[in-house]
XYZ file of C-alpha atoms in Angstrom:
687
model
C 4.851 65.142 33.748
C 4.469 68.911 33.829
C 7.270 70.638 31.999
C 8.472 74.016 33.238
C 11.233 75.817 31.354
C 12.862 79.238 31.330
C 12.278 81.257 28.150
C 15.903 82.329 28.307
C 17.083 78.732 28.554
C 18.524 77.508 25.224
C 17.135 74.047 25.990
C 13.593 75.399 26.082
C 13.242 75.345 22.304
C 13.810 71.585 22.215
C 11.304 70.815 24.935
C 8.689 73.293 23.739
C 8.750 71.685 20.288
C 9.087 68.052 21.261
C 7.664 67.485 24.767
C 4.061 66.987 25.797
C 2.968 69.481 28.459
C -0.220 69.522 30.468
C 0.403 73.142 31.423
C 1.734 76.081 29.510
C 5.459 76.783 29.573
C 6.355 79.106 32.409
C 9.421 81.291 33.048
C 11.988 80.392 35.667
C 15.176 82.342 36.246
C 17.117 79.494 37.800
C 16.961 76.942 35.036
C 14.715 74.078 33.993
C 12.490 71.659 35.881
C 10.598 68.570 34.796
C 8.076 68.015 37.541
C 8.479 64.760 39.479
C 11.317 63.633 37.228
C 14.172 66.149 37.266
C 15.525 68.445 39.959
C 16.361 72.036 38.894
C 19.368 71.973 36.582
C 21.632 74.747 35.342
C 21.032 75.644 31.714
C 24.481 74.502 30.582
C 23.907 71.019 32.027
C 20.497 70.807 30.419
C 21.933 71.937 27.097
C 24.440 69.086 27.170
C 21.596 66.669 27.829
C 19.612 68.053 24.928
C 22.552 67.912 22.533
C 23.139 64.331 23.542
C 19.509 63.546 22.783
C 19.444 65.327 19.422
C 20.280 62.267 17.375
C 19.113 61.707 13.874
C 15.939 59.681 13.512
C 17.812 56.744 12.066
C 20.007 56.541 15.162
C 17.124 55.882 17.537
C 16.947 52.124 18.116
C 13.879 49.934 18.562
C 12.413 49.922 22.052
C 12.499 46.138 21.893
C 9.054 44.706 21.213
C 10.618 42.121 18.911
C 13.600 41.348 21.149
C 11.341 41.130 24.257
C 13.220 43.963 25.928
C 9.765 45.526 26.230
C 7.917 43.331 28.736
C 4.345 42.094 28.363
C 3.207 44.394 31.188
C 4.266 47.408 29.094
C 1.727 46.579 26.370
C -1.990 47.434 26.575
C -4.844 47.483 24.081
C -8.346 48.894 23.783
C -9.645 45.332 23.389
C -8.567 41.919 22.153
C -10.410 38.885 20.826
C -8.830 36.325 23.143
C -5.692 35.670 25.163
C -3.757 34.354 22.161
C -4.418 37.625 20.323
C -3.700 39.922 23.267
C -1.459 43.011 23.200
C 1.549 40.914 24.268
C 1.347 39.225 20.839
C 1.547 42.511 18.928
C 5.310 42.265 18.507
C 7.159 42.651 15.207
C 7.860 39.300 13.516
C 6.217 37.216 16.246
C 5.321 33.780 14.859
C 2.072 31.928 15.464
C 1.617 28.254 16.183
C 0.274 25.784 13.643
C -3.278 26.135 14.913
C -5.344 29.303 15.163
C -7.115 29.713 18.456
C -4.295 28.687 20.799
C -2.419 30.985 23.195
C 0.352 31.536 20.636
C -1.326 33.453 17.836
C 0.477 35.763 15.438
C -0.592 39.341 16.278
C -2.664 41.600 18.472
C -6.241 41.542 17.170
C -8.906 43.914 18.457
C -12.225 42.515 19.579
C -14.161 45.281 17.788
C -13.884 46.581 14.222
C -13.950 50.357 14.564
C -11.557 53.301 14.547
C -11.414 53.505 18.345
C -9.087 50.492 18.735
C -5.467 50.959 19.771
C -2.278 49.213 20.852
C -0.340 51.074 23.552
C 3.331 50.851 24.543
C 4.621 52.189 27.863
C 8.301 53.112 27.479
C 8.403 53.529 31.300
C 10.390 56.763 31.009
C 10.608 59.814 28.784
C 11.512 58.755 25.284
C 11.951 60.634 22.019
C 9.771 58.651 19.638
C 10.884 58.815 16.001
C 8.870 56.179 14.159
C 6.973 52.898 14.115
C 7.195 49.723 12.067
C 4.051 47.713 11.338
C 3.168 44.428 9.703
C 0.032 42.286 9.541
C -0.909 39.084 11.301
C 1.231 35.958 11.032
C -0.981 32.948 10.464
C -1.218 29.955 8.179
C -5.000 30.221 8.111
C -5.861 33.916 8.546
C -5.080 37.066 6.543
C -5.605 40.294 8.477
C -3.782 43.542 7.662
C -4.023 47.152 8.844
C -3.713 49.599 5.941
C -3.590 53.010 7.647
C -3.238 54.218 11.216
C -2.647 57.246 13.408
C -0.209 57.640 16.276
C -0.809 59.387 19.601
C 1.425 60.258 22.563
C 0.914 60.827 26.265
C 2.806 61.384 29.475
C 0.129 59.934 31.758
C -1.963 57.663 29.493
C -4.955 59.947 30.092
C -4.399 62.975 27.888
C -3.298 62.124 24.355
C -1.770 64.286 21.639
C -1.829 63.203 17.979
C 1.392 62.802 16.052
C 2.292 65.847 13.947
C 1.863 63.748 10.817
C -1.079 61.887 12.239
C -3.228 62.552 9.210
C -0.756 60.828 6.916
C -1.466 57.260 6.035
C 1.108 54.500 6.318
C 0.238 51.368 4.397
C 1.446 47.845 5.061
C 2.249 45.910 1.883
C 1.766 42.308 2.942
C 1.164 40.398 6.124
C 4.840 39.515 6.392
C 6.551 42.671 5.093
C 7.413 45.238 7.798
C 6.783 48.869 6.765
C 8.576 51.767 8.424
C 6.885 55.120 9.080
C 9.161 57.872 10.389
C 7.566 60.878 12.073
C 8.145 64.266 10.460
C 8.856 65.614 13.941
C 9.976 63.427 16.813
C 7.971 63.624 20.025
C 9.042 63.192 23.640
C 6.592 61.237 25.779
C 6.281 58.116 27.878
C 3.369 56.401 26.141
C 2.648 55.823 22.459
C -0.515 54.469 20.847
C -1.074 53.027 17.402
C -4.644 53.694 16.304
C -5.743 51.744 13.147
C -7.971 53.701 10.756
C -8.474 51.320 7.835
C -7.861 47.610 7.471
C -8.423 44.775 5.046
C -12.097 44.113 5.621
C -12.170 41.342 3.042
C -9.607 39.377 5.014
C -10.255 35.983 6.503
C -12.252 37.541 9.307
C -11.840 41.244 8.558
C -10.220 41.821 11.928
C -7.951 44.660 13.032
C -4.650 42.860 13.590
C -1.075 44.091 13.670
C 2.453 43.475 14.874
C 4.643 46.464 15.701
C 7.987 47.860 16.716
C 8.547 51.384 18.056
C 11.671 53.460 17.450
C 12.790 55.826 20.173
C 15.708 57.270 22.122
C 15.485 57.233 25.894
C 16.185 60.651 27.399
C 19.100 60.993 29.831
C 18.291 60.429 33.486
C 20.560 62.843 35.428
C 19.064 62.046 38.823
C 19.110 58.268 38.284
C 15.413 58.111 39.111
C 14.955 55.117 36.799
C 17.826 53.048 38.225
C 15.410 50.277 39.191
C 14.537 49.849 35.513
C 18.068 49.971 34.199
C 19.364 46.822 32.529
C 22.919 46.170 31.423
C 23.257 47.271 27.818
C 26.985 47.138 27.177
C 30.134 45.071 27.442
C 33.534 45.795 28.957
C 35.221 43.969 26.095
C 36.642 46.286 23.450
C 35.152 44.617 20.392
C 33.679 45.869 17.123
C 29.987 45.746 18.002
C 28.149 46.433 14.747
C 26.757 44.558 11.774
C 29.400 43.712 9.179
C 28.627 43.180 5.520
C 30.859 40.936 3.421
C 33.620 43.501 2.843
C 33.593 44.645 6.461
C 33.668 41.055 7.705
C 36.671 40.273 5.537
C 38.409 43.445 6.765
C 37.767 42.568 10.416
C 39.061 39.012 9.980
C 42.192 40.380 8.337
C 42.749 42.776 11.244
C 42.500 39.891 13.736
C 44.968 37.853 11.701
C 47.392 40.787 11.616
C 47.044 41.329 15.373
C 47.661 37.627 16.161
C 49.578 36.129 13.204
C 51.105 33.337 15.313
C 47.783 31.795 16.319
C 45.415 32.649 13.445
C 44.988 31.781 9.797
C 42.303 32.787 7.309
C 41.332 30.321 4.604
C 38.425 29.780 2.241
C 36.489 26.525 1.867
C 34.765 27.564 -1.367
C 32.439 30.148 -2.856
C 28.770 31.000 -2.700
C 26.586 30.925 -5.801
C 27.240 34.665 -6.289
C 30.995 34.177 -5.931
C 31.523 35.340 -2.348
C 34.186 33.311 -0.549
C 33.287 31.249 2.519
C 36.017 32.470 4.856
C 37.100 30.532 7.943
C 39.246 31.824 10.802
C 41.490 29.148 12.284
C 42.759 29.700 15.837
C 45.533 27.388 16.993
C 49.087 27.487 18.330
C 50.134 25.800 15.073
C 47.807 27.190 12.375
C 47.415 25.224 9.167
C 48.366 21.836 10.574
C 46.584 18.988 12.300
C 48.569 18.070 15.395
C 48.590 14.510 16.714
C 46.175 14.173 19.606
C 44.719 17.683 19.265
C 40.952 17.774 18.624
C 39.406 19.885 15.866
C 36.433 22.115 16.713
C 34.163 24.240 14.519
C 31.455 26.883 14.855
C 29.261 27.527 11.796
C 27.017 30.595 11.580
C 24.832 32.206 8.961
C 23.397 29.067 7.346
C 20.280 31.207 7.125
C 21.548 34.575 5.954
C 18.983 36.623 7.887
C 19.846 34.981 11.228
C 22.753 37.285 11.813
C 23.600 37.153 15.518
C 25.779 34.050 15.148
C 27.845 35.826 12.483
C 28.555 38.776 14.790
C 29.222 36.529 17.794
C 31.885 34.601 15.883
C 33.505 37.836 14.743
C 33.450 38.967 18.369
C 34.832 35.599 19.496
C 37.869 35.732 17.203
C 38.641 39.288 18.352
C 38.198 38.322 21.995
C 40.406 35.233 21.800
C 43.165 37.194 20.067
C 43.069 39.934 22.714
C 42.892 37.570 25.691
C 45.657 35.317 24.340
C 47.939 38.323 24.093
C 46.971 39.312 27.647
C 47.892 35.836 28.873
C 44.421 34.704 29.962
C 45.176 31.090 30.897
C 41.753 29.805 29.943
C 42.117 31.167 26.396
C 45.774 30.127 26.183
C 44.800 26.562 27.043
C 42.019 26.530 24.445
C 44.386 27.789 21.764
C 47.189 25.359 22.626
C 45.048 22.262 23.109
C 42.379 22.704 20.419
C 42.393 23.592 16.749
C 39.422 25.946 16.372
C 37.691 26.832 13.097
C 35.138 29.680 12.882
C 32.923 30.015 9.776
C 30.946 33.227 10.413
C 28.900 33.202 7.186
C 27.861 30.003 5.434
C 25.273 31.900 3.366
C 26.861 35.271 2.492
C 24.495 35.830 -0.447
C 21.452 35.643 1.814
C 23.080 37.868 4.411
C 23.782 40.632 1.903
C 20.081 40.668 0.966
C 18.973 40.978 4.597
C 21.706 43.503 5.427
C 20.545 45.898 2.714
C 17.040 45.968 4.218
C 18.268 46.383 7.783
C 17.598 44.800 11.116
C 13.906 45.689 11.487
C 12.800 45.681 7.838
C 14.163 42.376 6.537
C 11.184 40.496 7.935
C 11.178 36.856 8.928
C 12.377 35.191 5.717
C 14.286 37.664 3.486
C 17.832 36.303 3.172
C 17.052 32.956 4.759
C 17.622 31.027 1.541
C 20.609 30.813 -0.757
C 20.807 32.714 -4.039
C 19.263 29.620 -5.679
C 16.384 29.685 -3.163
C 17.698 26.638 -1.286
C 17.196 26.183 2.456
C 20.585 24.823 3.482
C 19.156 23.514 6.733
C 17.436 20.822 4.631
C 20.098 20.524 1.940
C 22.527 17.923 3.296
C 22.273 14.293 2.224
C 19.489 12.405 3.989
C 21.410 9.479 5.488
C 18.786 8.760 8.142
C 16.282 7.161 5.775
C 18.808 4.688 4.380
C 19.946 3.749 7.869
C 16.422 3.098 9.156
C 15.439 1.170 6.016
C 18.482 -1.094 6.412
C 17.616 -1.715 10.064
C 14.097 -2.800 9.091
C 15.165 -5.084 6.222
C 18.390 -6.663 7.485
C 17.925 -9.872 9.477
C 21.612 -10.184 10.372
C 22.289 -7.212 12.636
C 26.060 -7.777 12.477
C 26.039 -6.701 8.832
C 24.606 -3.270 9.613
C 26.823 -0.210 9.700
C 26.227 2.519 12.266
C 28.690 5.219 11.210
C 30.429 6.713 8.167
C 27.333 6.222 6.035
C 28.197 6.835 2.371
C 26.601 9.721 0.473
C 24.089 8.493 -2.142
C 25.290 8.771 -5.746
C 22.340 10.865 -6.873
C 23.255 13.479 -4.266
C 26.816 13.903 -5.533
C 25.900 14.381 -9.201
C 26.231 17.836 -10.721
C 22.510 17.864 -11.499
C 21.549 17.355 -7.847
C 19.719 20.271 -6.230
C 22.547 20.972 -3.810
C 23.768 24.488 -3.027
C 27.399 25.269 -3.820
C 27.732 26.389 -0.188
C 26.497 22.998 1.040
C 28.973 21.155 -1.193
C 31.797 23.343 0.131
C 30.908 22.594 3.755
C 30.676 18.837 3.076
C 34.173 18.862 1.524
C 35.393 20.794 4.560
C 33.869 18.226 6.922
C 35.500 15.384 4.995
C 38.949 16.985 4.894
C 39.270 17.984 8.555
C 38.643 15.443 11.359
C 36.245 17.550 13.406
C 35.252 16.205 16.804
C 32.681 18.740 17.992
C 30.651 21.504 16.352
C 27.719 23.860 16.826
C 25.506 25.412 14.165
C 24.389 28.919 15.204
C 20.877 30.017 14.211
C 18.398 32.662 15.374
C 14.701 33.236 15.929
C 14.325 31.181 19.128
C 16.066 30.506 22.439
C 16.860 26.792 22.630
C 19.598 24.248 21.894
C 18.586 21.263 19.754
C 20.449 17.994 19.289
C 20.176 15.055 16.817
C 18.342 13.440 15.363
C 16.592 16.308 13.617
C 14.618 13.985 11.350
C 11.744 11.823 12.546
C 11.872 8.141 11.674
C 8.477 7.901 9.975
C 8.246 11.464 8.659
C 5.981 12.452 11.508
C 5.650 16.248 12.032
C 7.426 15.813 15.361
C 8.574 12.839 17.400
C 11.389 12.272 19.869
C 14.078 10.508 17.802
C 17.230 9.896 19.847
C 20.684 8.853 18.689
C 22.683 6.135 20.494
C 24.574 9.064 22.092
C 21.432 10.705 23.478
C 22.839 11.215 26.988
C 25.981 12.941 25.768
C 24.074 15.137 23.334
C 21.810 16.224 26.189
C 24.905 17.144 28.159
C 26.309 19.176 25.263
C 23.027 21.065 24.834
C 22.791 21.688 28.570
C 26.373 22.979 28.706
C 25.425 25.803 26.344
C 21.882 26.505 27.511
C 22.615 26.539 31.241
C 25.417 29.088 30.864
C 23.526 31.382 28.491
C 22.245 34.389 30.428
C 18.892 34.625 28.669
C 18.105 30.916 28.273
C 18.895 30.237 31.920
C 16.630 33.057 33.145
C 13.622 31.285 34.731
C 11.461 34.404 34.370
C 11.856 34.895 30.634
C 8.799 34.616 28.403
C 8.604 32.326 25.342
C 9.781 33.847 22.064
C 7.017 32.781 19.701
C 4.845 29.672 19.986
C 6.662 27.134 22.170
C 7.739 27.344 25.808
C 11.197 25.757 25.853
C 11.652 26.588 29.530
C 9.572 23.453 30.161
C 12.409 21.449 28.568
C 15.228 23.346 30.330
C 15.893 25.088 27.008
C 17.116 21.938 25.242
C 15.158 19.619 22.971
C 15.679 16.746 20.577
C 15.486 18.381 17.128
C 12.913 15.940 15.763
C 10.771 16.473 18.849
C 10.491 20.151 17.890
C 9.878 19.708 14.149
C 10.947 17.315 11.413
C 14.104 18.481 9.554
C 15.289 15.986 6.910
C 18.731 16.724 5.465
C 20.046 18.663 8.454
C 23.743 19.373 8.957
C 23.583 17.962 12.500
C 22.362 14.537 11.379
C 24.732 14.452 8.419
C 27.696 15.310 10.626
C 26.861 12.539 13.102
C 26.199 9.824 10.493
C 28.893 10.653 7.918
C 31.787 11.831 10.110
C 33.100 11.521 13.670
C 31.735 14.943 14.599
C 28.976 15.590 17.144
C 26.985 18.753 16.401
C 24.097 20.676 17.966
C 22.078 23.685 16.801
C 21.952 26.788 18.987
C 19.019 29.165 18.497
C 20.551 32.346 19.891
C 17.779 34.938 20.195
C 14.082 35.592 19.623
C 15.032 38.299 17.133
C 16.719 36.954 13.991
C 18.332 40.299 13.160
C 18.904 42.234 16.415
C 19.560 45.943 16.209
C 23.243 46.913 16.413
C 22.614 48.541 19.806
C 21.776 45.108 21.228
C 24.988 43.376 20.077
C 27.100 44.195 23.174
C 24.582 42.654 25.571
C 24.049 39.680 23.231
C 27.806 39.090 23.367
C 27.657 39.092 27.168
C 24.675 36.725 27.050
C 26.600 34.207 24.936
C 30.306 34.698 25.719
C 30.552 32.150 28.510
C 28.397 29.665 26.599
C 30.629 29.880 23.520
C 33.738 29.180 25.594
C 32.162 26.466 27.763
C 30.879 24.611 24.716
C 34.304 24.587 23.061
C 35.773 23.121 26.234
C 33.456 20.104 25.985
C 35.694 18.755 23.201
C 37.975 17.524 26.008
C 35.404 15.135 27.472
C 35.657 11.395 26.894
C 38.625 9.394 25.685
C 41.329 9.997 23.134
C 44.378 8.130 21.963
C 46.434 6.816 19.085
C 45.962 3.470 17.341
C 49.392 2.159 16.291
C 50.914 -0.854 14.578
C 52.548 -2.952 17.315
C 55.638 -3.683 15.222
C 56.266 -0.400 13.411
C 54.594 2.091 15.826
C 53.050 3.738 12.766
C 49.584 5.222 13.198
C 46.710 3.191 11.755
C 44.096 5.175 9.861
C 40.429 4.128 9.635
C 40.602 1.897 12.701
C 37.090 1.414 14.113
C 36.618 2.413 17.766
C 33.667 0.624 19.330
C 32.266 1.411 22.798
C 30.189 -1.369 24.330
C 26.467 -0.561 24.707
C 26.660 2.479 22.392
C 25.675 1.514 18.854
C 27.679 4.210 17.118
C 31.339 3.793 16.229
C 33.966 6.310 15.177
C 37.224 5.948 13.251
C 40.824 6.973 13.686
C 42.164 9.619 11.325
C 45.238 9.733 9.094
C 47.876 9.599 11.854
C 45.984 7.033 13.894
C 44.666 9.451 16.521
C 41.023 9.436 17.596
C 38.641 11.190 19.995
C 35.490 9.600 21.396
C 33.154 11.967 23.264
C 31.696 10.255 26.340
C 30.108 11.107 29.655
C 31.978 10.125 32.842
C 31.914 6.375 33.468
C 33.693 3.097 32.795
C 33.648 1.789 29.234
C 34.888 -1.294 27.443
C 36.463 -0.094 24.207
C 37.355 -2.361 21.281
C 39.476 -1.251 18.339
C 39.678 -3.129 15.051
C 41.300 -2.430 11.700
C 41.599 -4.277 8.414
C 44.528 -6.702 8.532
C 44.822 -6.523 12.339
C 43.577 -8.505 15.291
C 41.032 -6.619 17.439
C 42.127 -5.258 20.802
C 39.978 -4.378 23.828
C 40.557 -2.530 27.073
C 38.611 -0.742 29.775
C 38.771 3.055 29.787
C 37.660 5.172 32.732
C 36.287 8.661 31.973
C 36.591 10.945 34.985
C 34.919 14.245 35.925
C 38.021 16.105 34.835
C 38.579 18.858 32.311
C 40.800 16.674 30.191
C 40.244 13.417 28.294
C 41.303 9.939 29.379
C 44.180 8.603 27.298
C 43.413 5.195 25.780
C 46.087 4.147 23.292
C 45.941 0.903 21.329
C 48.647 -1.187 19.665
C 47.249 -3.649 17.161
C 48.906 -6.840 15.994
C 48.583 -7.739 12.352
C 46.938 -11.005 11.454
C 49.729 -13.587 10.799
C 49.276 -13.788 7.011
C 49.417 -10.050 6.587
C 52.314 -9.749 8.968
C 54.248 -12.503 7.182
C 53.701 -10.837 3.802
C 54.973 -7.484 5.094
C 58.120 -8.989 6.670
C 59.027 -11.198 3.717
C 58.485 -8.315 1.311
C 61.090 -6.350 3.242
C 63.475 -9.325 3.508
C 63.285 -9.297 7.277
C 63.624 -12.028 9.909
C 60.491 -13.460 11.460
C 60.086 -12.456 15.144
C 59.645 -15.245 17.721
C 55.986 -14.517 18.419
C 55.157 -14.828 14.721
C 57.193 -18.052 14.404
C 55.253 -19.454 17.363
C 51.941 -18.348 15.851
C 52.777 -19.983 12.478
C 53.818 -23.207 14.239
C 50.461 -23.280 16.059
C 48.592 -22.790 12.790
C 50.538 -25.679 11.125
C 49.798 -28.008 14.061
C 46.110 -27.108 13.899
C 45.996 -27.941 10.173
C 47.804 -31.286 10.783
C 45.259 -32.251 13.444
C 42.394 -31.520 11.061
C 44.096 -33.587 8.326
C 44.619 -36.588 10.669
C 40.967 -36.405 11.759
C 39.817 -36.536 8.121
C 42.133 -39.496 7.254
C 41.131 -41.598 10.263
C 37.454 -40.777 9.785
C 37.594 -42.184 6.253
């Protein structure tokens, strides 16, 4: 646009230094005018706008190439080799598929190898550009890196002005390491071009390839001309929307506990390798105690330290639930009173601190993913799947097979085992608290995955369902269908797989093989059902995006917790003493996966609506069966069981206490004696 300013206007200095003008600056006595964009404004109003825009360079956020806030239509290029290497693939940290040559390659690559190639971003409105971040191509098979480049700006995409430090060279270090180049002087424009000057010609193909992010602050829009482009960027909830390092996280959790001491408790389940505590926030109307009949729920975030959105969402969630409980929000009050909730915001605090120091755009795709010992905790839990499938193949008597509470192999529990201290802490936590439902929050994609995560024959990918496949699909759908971004039918794929085709849910093993996952371990070793939620395309979103990410996920987080009420629950008791029976096995006909009652005899079995025959058995007791009907209600069906001890065990218990035998036991003993006498007579007369 043409820019016309008054020499007397104090705002003129800003625009004369920073804006691109097709015509010379002219004098106007009435104020300032940006042709076709702004109506004439008084100088004092314009000055306020300018002051608001004069942020430091570091305060200007990414435009959103990585987060997909910048749409494909906003990206152009001088040329590209093929569709899979088009300008829409020139996004920071975008990941390629396993094969080169498909439509999901890992960068924009120019068709020609000369200095006239460029990648262009249309900000769609006037923006104060402050810097760019570049990295090379992501590929298993190809190595292509741009070494130096120039930057140009335009207001109409026809006339271009070079960046004031355009002669300076910015060098990328490796194909995966993002490198930031801040401009000496920021520039206001609508379009920006990145123009490679030198590149690694000895690369796999010597191509010009890059991935980029652009930093810039959108100028104020006083006449609301761009209203059609405006997207919601904030939240009405008064929460602490920023990235929290370890000390800040601990401080925030303490503030929530102080604000709601009656319903919250902070405890630690162990320490990381570097000695940072793994803090958990418990939210319950009776913190610190398991209540009979009340299910236990957990969210775990930060298994990969550089996938930070889950961490911030859980911090937001604990603040939100505290505030809404105090306001009397009946939905939150019910959750707090009927569920014991545990939130672990950072399972890998060591990895997070590494990524946090680099920052949201510079930590790359892998920095902070692993533990301090370089362990990927997503593969670090005991592999119980292999033992289960081997037993199924070798055992001829199917009745001898177990289908739940698989023991942990001895070699895994030894001190020499390559198991992270964080993993050991979480396993102890899972064994000590009878969790019913859980979700593991990750980042880098938009999809919900459910067990099994490991393929049966170590195939790269293969649909590998559990006996509870239908319920797991429901759990995944409950989160995905209520997530604002996942449920958007017009969204583009994040990296190299279109999960919209699967309604944003997928069997974990059908995506890729993950032996030793927490989801599989939880299902096979405990009563707990767990899914993995991939929350965003960007593993480390900029702080400015946290409010909208909270809005994207708030309903999903609450809805998913409420699924813990589905199915049946009850208490297994001794018929004579009414005492709860621990470790009773709850079997549902036609579902080859049992669960067990916990210390007080209570149990929870997650099930879809329907009619089920349920059988409960316990050592020293006669089995008991009944039919339980699960309705389409927001509360579980109560199915209590009272078990009768086998006569011998019952007789021993009564005689040990010096008690009198009840009539039913006397009758049962008489029947057993008569049966033995009949057998004896048969033997005598046969001889």
